[in-house]
PDB file of C-alpha atoms in Angstrom:
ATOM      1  CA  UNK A   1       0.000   0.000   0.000  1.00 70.00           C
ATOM      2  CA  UNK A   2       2.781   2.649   1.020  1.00 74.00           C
ATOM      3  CA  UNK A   3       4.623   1.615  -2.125  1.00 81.00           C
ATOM      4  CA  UNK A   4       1.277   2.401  -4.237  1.00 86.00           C
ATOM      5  CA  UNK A   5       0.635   5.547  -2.391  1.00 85.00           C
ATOM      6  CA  UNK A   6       4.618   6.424  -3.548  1.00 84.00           C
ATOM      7  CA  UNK A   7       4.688   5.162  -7.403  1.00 87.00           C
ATOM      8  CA  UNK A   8       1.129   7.777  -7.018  1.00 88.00           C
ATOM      9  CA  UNK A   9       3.129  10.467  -5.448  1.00 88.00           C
ATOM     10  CA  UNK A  10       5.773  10.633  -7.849  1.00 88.00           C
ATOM     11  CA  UNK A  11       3.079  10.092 -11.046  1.00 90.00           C
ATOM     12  CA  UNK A  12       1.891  13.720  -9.348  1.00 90.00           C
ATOM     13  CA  UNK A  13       5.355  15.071  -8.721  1.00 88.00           C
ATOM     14  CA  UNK A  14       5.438  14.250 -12.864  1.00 88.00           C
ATOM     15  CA  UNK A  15       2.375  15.880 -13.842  1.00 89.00           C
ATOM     16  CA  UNK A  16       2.613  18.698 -12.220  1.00 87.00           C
ATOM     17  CA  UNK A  17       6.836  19.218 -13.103  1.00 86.00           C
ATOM     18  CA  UNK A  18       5.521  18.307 -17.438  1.00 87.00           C
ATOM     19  CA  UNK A  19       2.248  20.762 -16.704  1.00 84.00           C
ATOM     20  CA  UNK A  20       0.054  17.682 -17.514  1.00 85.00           C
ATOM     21  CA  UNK A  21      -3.774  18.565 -17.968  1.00 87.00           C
ATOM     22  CA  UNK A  22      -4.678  15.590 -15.357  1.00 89.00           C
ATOM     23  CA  UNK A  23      -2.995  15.230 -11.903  1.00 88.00           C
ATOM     24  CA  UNK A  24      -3.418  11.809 -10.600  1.00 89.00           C
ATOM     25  CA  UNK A  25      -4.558  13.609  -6.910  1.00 88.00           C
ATOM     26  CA  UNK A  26      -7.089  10.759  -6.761  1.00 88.00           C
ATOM     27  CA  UNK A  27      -5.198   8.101  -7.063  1.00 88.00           C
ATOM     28  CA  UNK A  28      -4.091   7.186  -3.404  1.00 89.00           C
ATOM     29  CA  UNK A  29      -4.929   8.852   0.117  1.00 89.00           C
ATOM     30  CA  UNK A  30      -1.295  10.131   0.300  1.00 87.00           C
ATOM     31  CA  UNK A  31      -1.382  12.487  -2.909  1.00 87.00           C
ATOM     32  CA  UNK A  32      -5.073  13.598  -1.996  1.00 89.00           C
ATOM     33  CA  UNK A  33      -4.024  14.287   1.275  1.00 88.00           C
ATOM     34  CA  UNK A  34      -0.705  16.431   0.239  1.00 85.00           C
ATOM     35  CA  UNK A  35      -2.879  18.532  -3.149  1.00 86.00           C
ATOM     36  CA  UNK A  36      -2.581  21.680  -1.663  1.00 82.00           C
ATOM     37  CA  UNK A  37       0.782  21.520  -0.766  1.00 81.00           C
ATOM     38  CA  UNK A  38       2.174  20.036  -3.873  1.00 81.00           C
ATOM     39  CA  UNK A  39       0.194  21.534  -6.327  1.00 77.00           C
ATOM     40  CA  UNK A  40      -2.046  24.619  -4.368  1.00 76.00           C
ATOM     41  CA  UNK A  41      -1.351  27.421  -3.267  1.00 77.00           C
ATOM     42  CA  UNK A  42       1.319  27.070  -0.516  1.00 78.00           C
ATOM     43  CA  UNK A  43       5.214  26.706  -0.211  1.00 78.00           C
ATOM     44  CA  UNK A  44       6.585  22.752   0.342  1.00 78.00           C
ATOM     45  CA  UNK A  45       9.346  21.776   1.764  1.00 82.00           C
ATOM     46  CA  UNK A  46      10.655  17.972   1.046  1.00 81.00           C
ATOM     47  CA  UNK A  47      13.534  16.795   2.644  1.00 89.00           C
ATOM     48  CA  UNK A  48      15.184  13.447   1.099  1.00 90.00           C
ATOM     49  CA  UNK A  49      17.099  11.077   3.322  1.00 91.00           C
ATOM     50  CA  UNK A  50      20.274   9.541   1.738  1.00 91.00           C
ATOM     51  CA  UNK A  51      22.410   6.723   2.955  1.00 90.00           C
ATOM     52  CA  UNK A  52      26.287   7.563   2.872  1.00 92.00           C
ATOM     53  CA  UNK A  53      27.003   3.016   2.549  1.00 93.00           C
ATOM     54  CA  UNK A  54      28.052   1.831  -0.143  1.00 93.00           C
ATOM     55  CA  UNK A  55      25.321  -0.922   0.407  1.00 94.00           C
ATOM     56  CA  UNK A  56      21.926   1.624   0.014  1.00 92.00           C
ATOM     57  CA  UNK A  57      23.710   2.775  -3.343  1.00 93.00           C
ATOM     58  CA  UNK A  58      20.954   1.920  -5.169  1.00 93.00           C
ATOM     59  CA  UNK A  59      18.164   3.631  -2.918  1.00 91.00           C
ATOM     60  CA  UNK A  60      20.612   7.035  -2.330  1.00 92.00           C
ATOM     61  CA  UNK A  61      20.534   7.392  -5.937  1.00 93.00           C
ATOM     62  CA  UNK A  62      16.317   6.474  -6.219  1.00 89.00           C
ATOM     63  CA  UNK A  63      15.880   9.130  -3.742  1.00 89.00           C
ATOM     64  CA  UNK A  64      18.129  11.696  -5.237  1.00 91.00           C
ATOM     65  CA  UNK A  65      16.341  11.128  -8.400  1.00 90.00           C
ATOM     66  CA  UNK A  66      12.777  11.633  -7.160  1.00 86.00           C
ATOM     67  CA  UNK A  67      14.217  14.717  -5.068  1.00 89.00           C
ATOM     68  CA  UNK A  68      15.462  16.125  -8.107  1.00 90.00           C
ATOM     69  CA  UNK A  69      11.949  15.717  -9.882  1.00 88.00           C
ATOM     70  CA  UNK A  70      10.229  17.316  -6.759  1.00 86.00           C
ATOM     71  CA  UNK A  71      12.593  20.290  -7.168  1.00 86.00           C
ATOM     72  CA  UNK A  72      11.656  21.035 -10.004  1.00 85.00           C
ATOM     73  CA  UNK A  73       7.872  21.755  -9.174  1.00 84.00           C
ATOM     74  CA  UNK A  74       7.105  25.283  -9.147  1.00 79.00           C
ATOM     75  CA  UNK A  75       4.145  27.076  -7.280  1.00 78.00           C
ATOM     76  CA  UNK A  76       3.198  30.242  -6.616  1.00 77.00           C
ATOM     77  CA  UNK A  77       1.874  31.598  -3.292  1.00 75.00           C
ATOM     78  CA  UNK A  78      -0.351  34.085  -2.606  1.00 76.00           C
ATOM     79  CA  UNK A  79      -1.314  35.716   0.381  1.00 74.00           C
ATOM     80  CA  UNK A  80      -4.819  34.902   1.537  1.00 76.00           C
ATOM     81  CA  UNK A  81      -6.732  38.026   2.615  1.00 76.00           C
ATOM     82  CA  UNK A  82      -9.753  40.018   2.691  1.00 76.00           C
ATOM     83  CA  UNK A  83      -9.721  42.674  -0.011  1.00 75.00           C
ATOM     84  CA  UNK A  84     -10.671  45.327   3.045  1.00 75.00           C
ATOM     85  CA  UNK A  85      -7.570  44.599   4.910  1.00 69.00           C
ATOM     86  CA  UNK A  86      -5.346  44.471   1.823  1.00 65.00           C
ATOM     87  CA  UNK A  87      -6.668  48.228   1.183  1.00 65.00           C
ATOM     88  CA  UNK A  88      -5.507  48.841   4.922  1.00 67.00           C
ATOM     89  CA  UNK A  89      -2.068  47.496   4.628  1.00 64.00           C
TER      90      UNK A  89
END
């Protein structure tokens, strides 16, 4: 199931890096959970852990791979606020 929820995630991490038309948000709990903060409006922070052995080789490089995919997703965040205030400020 978590391995689903992760093949999901990174089908997202895809779509939204390419600008695909459909987003696969629907897919598994994880990516509908995490919508608005991969794809809303809303600044994400991912932190990948790597391995310095020479055994988890093959896993460092998997998750420098995917982190390097997830880098590459831009958003845009906007302030949320009533118009009155914003004429305040």
């Amino acid at each position: 199931s978590i391995n689903k929820s992760l093949a999901t995630l990174a089908q997202v991490i895809n779509g939204l890096v390419t600008n695909n038309i459909h987003i696969p948000y629907r897919d598994s709990t994880l990516t509908w959970i995490l919508k608005e903060n991969l794809g809303g409006n809303s600044k994400t922070f991912m932190l990948a852990n790597i391995s310095p052995a020479s055994s988890n080789y093959d896993e460092t490089l998997s998750t420098l791979r995917y982190a390097d995919r997830a880098k590459a997703i831009v958003t845009k965040a906007i302030i949320n606020e009533n118009p009155t205030d914003k004429m305040i400020r």
